[in-house]
Short mmCIF file of C-alpha atoms in Angstrom, two decimals:
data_model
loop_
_atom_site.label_atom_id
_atom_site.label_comp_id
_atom_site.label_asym_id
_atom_site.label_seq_id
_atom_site.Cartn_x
_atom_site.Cartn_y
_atom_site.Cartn_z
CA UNK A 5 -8.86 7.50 20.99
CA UNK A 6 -8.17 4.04 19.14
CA UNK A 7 -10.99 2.88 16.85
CA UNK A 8 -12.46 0.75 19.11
CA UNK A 9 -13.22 3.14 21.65
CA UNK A 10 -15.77 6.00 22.37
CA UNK A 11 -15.66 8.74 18.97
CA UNK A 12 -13.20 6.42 17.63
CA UNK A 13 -14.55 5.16 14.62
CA UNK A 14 -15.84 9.05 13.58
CA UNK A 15 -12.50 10.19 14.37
CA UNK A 16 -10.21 8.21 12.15
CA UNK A 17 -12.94 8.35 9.69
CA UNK A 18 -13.21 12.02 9.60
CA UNK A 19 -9.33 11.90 9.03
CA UNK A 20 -9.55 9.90 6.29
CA UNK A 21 -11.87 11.36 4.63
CA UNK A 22 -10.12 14.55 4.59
CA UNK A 23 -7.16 14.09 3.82
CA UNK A 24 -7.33 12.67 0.33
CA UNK A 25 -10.48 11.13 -0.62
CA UNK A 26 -12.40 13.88 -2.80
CA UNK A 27 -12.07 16.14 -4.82
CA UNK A 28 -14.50 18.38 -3.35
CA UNK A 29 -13.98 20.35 -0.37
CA UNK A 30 -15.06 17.77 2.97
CA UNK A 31 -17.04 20.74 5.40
CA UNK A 32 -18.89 17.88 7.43
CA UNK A 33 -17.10 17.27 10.70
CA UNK A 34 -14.33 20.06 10.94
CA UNK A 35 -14.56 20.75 14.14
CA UNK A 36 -11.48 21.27 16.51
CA UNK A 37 -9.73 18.21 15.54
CA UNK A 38 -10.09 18.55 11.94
CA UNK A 39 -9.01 22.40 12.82
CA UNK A 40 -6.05 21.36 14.60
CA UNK A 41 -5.16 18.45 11.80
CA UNK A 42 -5.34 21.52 9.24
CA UNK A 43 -7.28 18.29 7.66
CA UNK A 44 -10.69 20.23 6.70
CA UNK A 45 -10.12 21.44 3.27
CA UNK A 46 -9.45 17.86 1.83
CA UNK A 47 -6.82 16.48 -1.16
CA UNK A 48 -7.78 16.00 -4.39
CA UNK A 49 -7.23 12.17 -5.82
CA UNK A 50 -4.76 13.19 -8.64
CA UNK A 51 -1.52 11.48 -8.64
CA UNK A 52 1.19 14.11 -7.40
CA UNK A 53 -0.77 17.34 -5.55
CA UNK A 54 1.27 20.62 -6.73
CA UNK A 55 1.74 21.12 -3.41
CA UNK A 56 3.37 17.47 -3.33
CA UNK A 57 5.63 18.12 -6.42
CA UNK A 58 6.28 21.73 -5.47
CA UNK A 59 7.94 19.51 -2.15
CA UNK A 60 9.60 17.13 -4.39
CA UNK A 61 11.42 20.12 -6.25
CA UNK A 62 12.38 22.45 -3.34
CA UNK A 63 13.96 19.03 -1.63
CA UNK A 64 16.02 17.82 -4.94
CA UNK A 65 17.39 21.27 -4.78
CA UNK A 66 18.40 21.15 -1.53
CA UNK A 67 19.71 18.10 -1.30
CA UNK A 68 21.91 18.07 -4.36
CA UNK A 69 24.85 20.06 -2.82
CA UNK A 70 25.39 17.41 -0.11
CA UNK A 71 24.33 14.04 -1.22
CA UNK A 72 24.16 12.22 -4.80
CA UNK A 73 20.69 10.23 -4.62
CA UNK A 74 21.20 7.65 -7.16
CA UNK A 75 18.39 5.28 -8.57
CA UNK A 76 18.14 1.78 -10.99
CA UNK A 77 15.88 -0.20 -12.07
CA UNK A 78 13.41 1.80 -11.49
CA UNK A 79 11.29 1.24 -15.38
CA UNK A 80 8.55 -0.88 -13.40
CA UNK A 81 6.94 2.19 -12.81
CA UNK A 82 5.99 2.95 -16.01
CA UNK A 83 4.66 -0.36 -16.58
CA UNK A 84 2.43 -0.86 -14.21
CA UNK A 85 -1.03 1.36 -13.62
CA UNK A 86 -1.13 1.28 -10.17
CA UNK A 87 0.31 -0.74 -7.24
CA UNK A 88 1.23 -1.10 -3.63
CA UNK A 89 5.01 0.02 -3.50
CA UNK A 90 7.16 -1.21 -0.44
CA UNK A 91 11.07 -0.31 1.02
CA UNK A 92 13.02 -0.96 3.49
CA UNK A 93 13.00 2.34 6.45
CA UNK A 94 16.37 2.78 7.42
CA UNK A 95 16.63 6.66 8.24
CA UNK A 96 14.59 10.14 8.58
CA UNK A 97 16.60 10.79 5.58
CA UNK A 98 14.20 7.88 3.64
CA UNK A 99 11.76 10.62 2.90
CA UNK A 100 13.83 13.64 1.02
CA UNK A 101 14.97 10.44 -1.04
CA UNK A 102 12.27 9.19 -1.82
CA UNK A 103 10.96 12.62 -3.04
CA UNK A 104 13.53 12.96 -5.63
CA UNK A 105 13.37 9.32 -6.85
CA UNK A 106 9.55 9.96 -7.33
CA UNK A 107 10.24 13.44 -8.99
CA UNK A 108 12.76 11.84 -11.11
CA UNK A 109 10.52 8.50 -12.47
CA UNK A 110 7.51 10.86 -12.03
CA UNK A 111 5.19 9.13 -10.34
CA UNK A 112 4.19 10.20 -6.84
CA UNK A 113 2.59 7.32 -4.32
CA UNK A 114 0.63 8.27 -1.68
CA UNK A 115 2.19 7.21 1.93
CA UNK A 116 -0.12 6.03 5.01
CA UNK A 117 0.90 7.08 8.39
CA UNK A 118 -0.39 6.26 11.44
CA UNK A 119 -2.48 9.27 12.35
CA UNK A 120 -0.80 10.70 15.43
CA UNK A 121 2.17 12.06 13.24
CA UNK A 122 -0.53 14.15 11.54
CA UNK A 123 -0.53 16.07 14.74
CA UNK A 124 2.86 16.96 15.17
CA UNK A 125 4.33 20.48 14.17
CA UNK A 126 5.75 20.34 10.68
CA UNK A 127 5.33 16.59 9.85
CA UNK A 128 1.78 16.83 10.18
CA UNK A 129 2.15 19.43 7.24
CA UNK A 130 4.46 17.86 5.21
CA UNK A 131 2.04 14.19 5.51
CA UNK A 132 -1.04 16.94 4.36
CA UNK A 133 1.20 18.51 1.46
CA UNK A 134 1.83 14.81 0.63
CA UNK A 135 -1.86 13.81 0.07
CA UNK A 136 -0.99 10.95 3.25
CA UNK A 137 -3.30 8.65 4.11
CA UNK A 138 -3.97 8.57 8.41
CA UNK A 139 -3.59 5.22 9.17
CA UNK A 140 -4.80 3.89 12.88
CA UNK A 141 -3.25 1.19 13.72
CA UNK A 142 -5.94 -0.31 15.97
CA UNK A 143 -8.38 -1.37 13.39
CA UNK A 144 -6.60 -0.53 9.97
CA UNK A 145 -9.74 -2.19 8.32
CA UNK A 146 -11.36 1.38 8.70
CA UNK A 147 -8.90 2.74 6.31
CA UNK A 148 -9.19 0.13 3.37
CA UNK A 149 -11.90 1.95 1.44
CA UNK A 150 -9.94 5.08 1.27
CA UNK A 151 -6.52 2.99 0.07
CA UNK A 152 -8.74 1.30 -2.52
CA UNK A 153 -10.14 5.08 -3.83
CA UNK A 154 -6.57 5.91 -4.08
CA UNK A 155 -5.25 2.74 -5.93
CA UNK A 156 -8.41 2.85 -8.11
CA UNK A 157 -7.36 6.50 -9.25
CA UNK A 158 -4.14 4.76 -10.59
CA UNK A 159 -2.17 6.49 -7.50
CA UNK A 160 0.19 4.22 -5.84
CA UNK A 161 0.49 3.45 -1.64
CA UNK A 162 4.24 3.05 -0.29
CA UNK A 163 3.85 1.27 2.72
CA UNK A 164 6.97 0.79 5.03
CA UNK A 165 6.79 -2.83 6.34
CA UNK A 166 8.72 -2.41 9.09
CA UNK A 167 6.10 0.27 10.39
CA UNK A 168 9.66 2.21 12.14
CA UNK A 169 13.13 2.50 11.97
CA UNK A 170 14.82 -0.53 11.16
CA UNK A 171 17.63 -2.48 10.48
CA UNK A 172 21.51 -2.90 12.05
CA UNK A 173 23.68 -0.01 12.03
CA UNK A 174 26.51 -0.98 9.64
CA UNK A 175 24.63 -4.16 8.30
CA UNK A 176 23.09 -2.49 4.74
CA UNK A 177 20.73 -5.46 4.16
CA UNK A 178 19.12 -5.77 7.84
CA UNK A 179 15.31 -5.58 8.55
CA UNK A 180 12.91 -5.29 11.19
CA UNK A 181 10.39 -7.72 10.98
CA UNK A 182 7.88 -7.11 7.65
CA UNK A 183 4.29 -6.40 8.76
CA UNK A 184 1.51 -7.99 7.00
CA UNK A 185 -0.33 -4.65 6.08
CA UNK A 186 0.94 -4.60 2.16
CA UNK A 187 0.15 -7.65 1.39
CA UNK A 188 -3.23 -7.27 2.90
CA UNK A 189 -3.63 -3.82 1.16
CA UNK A 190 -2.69 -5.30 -2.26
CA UNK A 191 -4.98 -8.75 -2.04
CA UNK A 192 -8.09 -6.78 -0.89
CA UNK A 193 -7.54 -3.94 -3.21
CA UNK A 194 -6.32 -6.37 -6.39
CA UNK A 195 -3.14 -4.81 -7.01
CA UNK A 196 0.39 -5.80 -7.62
CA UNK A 197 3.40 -4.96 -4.69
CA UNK A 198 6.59 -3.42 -6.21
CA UNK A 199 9.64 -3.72 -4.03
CA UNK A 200 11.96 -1.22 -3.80
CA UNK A 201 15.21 -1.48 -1.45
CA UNK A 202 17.99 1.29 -0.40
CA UNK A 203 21.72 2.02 0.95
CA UNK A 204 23.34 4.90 2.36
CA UNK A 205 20.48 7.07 4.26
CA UNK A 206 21.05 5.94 7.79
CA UNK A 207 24.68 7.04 7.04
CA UNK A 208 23.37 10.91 6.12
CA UNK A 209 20.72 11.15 8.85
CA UNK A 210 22.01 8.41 11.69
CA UNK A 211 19.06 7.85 13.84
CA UNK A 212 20.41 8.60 16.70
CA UNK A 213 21.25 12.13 15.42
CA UNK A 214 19.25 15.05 15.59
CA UNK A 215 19.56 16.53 12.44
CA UNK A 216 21.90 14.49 9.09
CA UNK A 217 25.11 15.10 8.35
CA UNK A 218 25.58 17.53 5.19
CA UNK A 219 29.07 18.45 4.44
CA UNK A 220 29.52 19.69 0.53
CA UNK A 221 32.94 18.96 1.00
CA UNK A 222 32.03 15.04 1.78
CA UNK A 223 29.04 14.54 -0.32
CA UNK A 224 27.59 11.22 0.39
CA UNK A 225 26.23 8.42 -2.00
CA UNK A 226 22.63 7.04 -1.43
CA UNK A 227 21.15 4.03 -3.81
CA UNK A 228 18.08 3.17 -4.70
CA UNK A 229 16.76 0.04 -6.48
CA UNK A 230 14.01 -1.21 -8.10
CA UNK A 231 12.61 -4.94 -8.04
CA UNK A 232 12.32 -5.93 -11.87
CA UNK A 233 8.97 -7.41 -11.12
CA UNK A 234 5.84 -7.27 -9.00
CA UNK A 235 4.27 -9.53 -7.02
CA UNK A 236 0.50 -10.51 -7.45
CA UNK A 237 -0.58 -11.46 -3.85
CA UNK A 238 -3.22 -14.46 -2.87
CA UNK A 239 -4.96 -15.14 -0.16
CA UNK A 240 -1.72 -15.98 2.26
CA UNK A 241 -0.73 -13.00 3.39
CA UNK A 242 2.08 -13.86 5.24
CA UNK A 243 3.40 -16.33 2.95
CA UNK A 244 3.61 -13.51 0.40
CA UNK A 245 4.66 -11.12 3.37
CA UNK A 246 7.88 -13.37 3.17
CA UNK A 247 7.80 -13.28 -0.54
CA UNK A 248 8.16 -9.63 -0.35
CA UNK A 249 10.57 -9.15 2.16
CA UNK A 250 12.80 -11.23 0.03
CA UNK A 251 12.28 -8.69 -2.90
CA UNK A 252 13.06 -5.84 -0.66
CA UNK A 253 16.49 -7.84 0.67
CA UNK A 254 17.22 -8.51 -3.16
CA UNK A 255 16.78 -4.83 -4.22
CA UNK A 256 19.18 -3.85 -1.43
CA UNK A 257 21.76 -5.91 -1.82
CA UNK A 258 21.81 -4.61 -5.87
CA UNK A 259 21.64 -1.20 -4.52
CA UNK A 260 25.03 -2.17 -2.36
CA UNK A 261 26.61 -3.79 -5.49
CA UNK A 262 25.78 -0.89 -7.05
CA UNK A 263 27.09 1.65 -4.38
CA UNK A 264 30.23 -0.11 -3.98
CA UNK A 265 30.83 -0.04 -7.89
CA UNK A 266 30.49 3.80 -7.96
CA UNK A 267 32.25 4.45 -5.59
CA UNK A 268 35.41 2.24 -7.16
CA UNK A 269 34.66 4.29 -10.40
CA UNK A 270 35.42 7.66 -8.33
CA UNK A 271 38.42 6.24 -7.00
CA UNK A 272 39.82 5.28 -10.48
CA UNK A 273 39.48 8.59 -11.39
#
């Protein structure tokens, strides 16, 4: 049920509440949805869960032999405390990237999802190893005390604009339309939005493949780059919505500029 009908306020509560918000075990509510959600034991608030950087290290591993995950500009992290971090959503192949960027810079955000994914076999687990934040999108206002917990731990939310899969097959720098939820996030909560932009996973994991395309013979090139500032937002949301989707666009045309010159450096050599 959506939030605004019967049970649906306890229900998206109760899944917030256990998936990240204490430290303590949450026992109140776990009946057979929390049961089925695996959502009952509850995340602690520390930035990067073993379980989360145990994920980040199997992945890096895995990935290695097939594609080369490169990453710039990327030194905001360190300079900022906390911070809602946005990027453009391009593949299913967004997420083992973004695990071994975050590995690498060594700082793990916490993700929201809309909630129904937490009920699906293996990506429900992977959100829960994640520490991700169920997100319904019928009345997100239920979840902004559990975002602002998070951010006022110093953990960072990526939120992915676009809310799906986005952008033109064989256009690098296309984008669904950018949803106002960051900016809202960040104004309420008094953070800062980083943008972050990317090239090169739709071409691993094309969405309208089943599984991605990893040949160690052909090992592909994914970029990721960092916005060399943040963005403090006011009270117009969707002015600054438009704001950040023109970091995002910025970061992924450098990450282009910077695909294209690596890959002229391997063909010089």
């Amino acid at each position: 049920p959506g939030a605004d009908e019967p049970g649906g306020e306890e229900r998206v509560a109760a899944l917030s509440s256990r998936a990240h918000l204490d430290e303590r075990p949450h026992r109140e509510g776990s009946g057979p949805l929390g049961k089925r959600l695996g959502l009952e034991r509850g995340v602690s608030l520390e930035e990067g869960p073993r379980l989360y950087r145990w994920l980040a290290v199997v992945v890096s591993v895995l990935v290695w032999p097939f594609v080369a995950i490169e990453s710039r500009r990327l030194e905001v992290a360190h300079r900022i405390r906390t911070g809602v971090v946005v990027t453009n959503h391009r593949s299913f192949f967004d997420v083992p990237m973004a695990l071994v960027v975050f590995r690498r810079i060594r700082r793990y955000p916490r993700v929201m999802v809309a909630a129904h994914w937490f009920e699906r076999p293996g990506t429900g687990q992977l959100l829960r190893l994640a520490g991700a934040i169920p997100l319904d999108r019928t009345n997100p206002a239920v979840h902004l005390e559990a975002a602002r917990r998070v951010l006022g731990a110093g953990v960072p939310i990526l939120v992915l604009p676009e809310g799906r899969l986005a952008g033109e097959p064989g256009r690098p720098t296309s984008t669904g339309e950018f949803k106002t939820g960051a900016a809202r996030l960040a104004a309420d909560c008094g953070v800062p939005v980083w943008a972050l932009g990317h090239v090169g996973t739709d071409e691993v994991w094309p969405r309208d493949r089943a599984l991605p395309r990893l040949n160690p013979l052909r090992r592909r090139r994914v970029v990721l780059v960092g916005s060399d500032r943040v963005r403090e937002v006011d009270g117009d949301v969707r002015a600054a919505t438009l704001e950040i989707h023109g970091d995002v666009v910025a970061a992924i045309e450098h990450a282009v500029e910077t695909r294209n010159e690596l890959a002229a450096l391997s063909r010089a050599r």
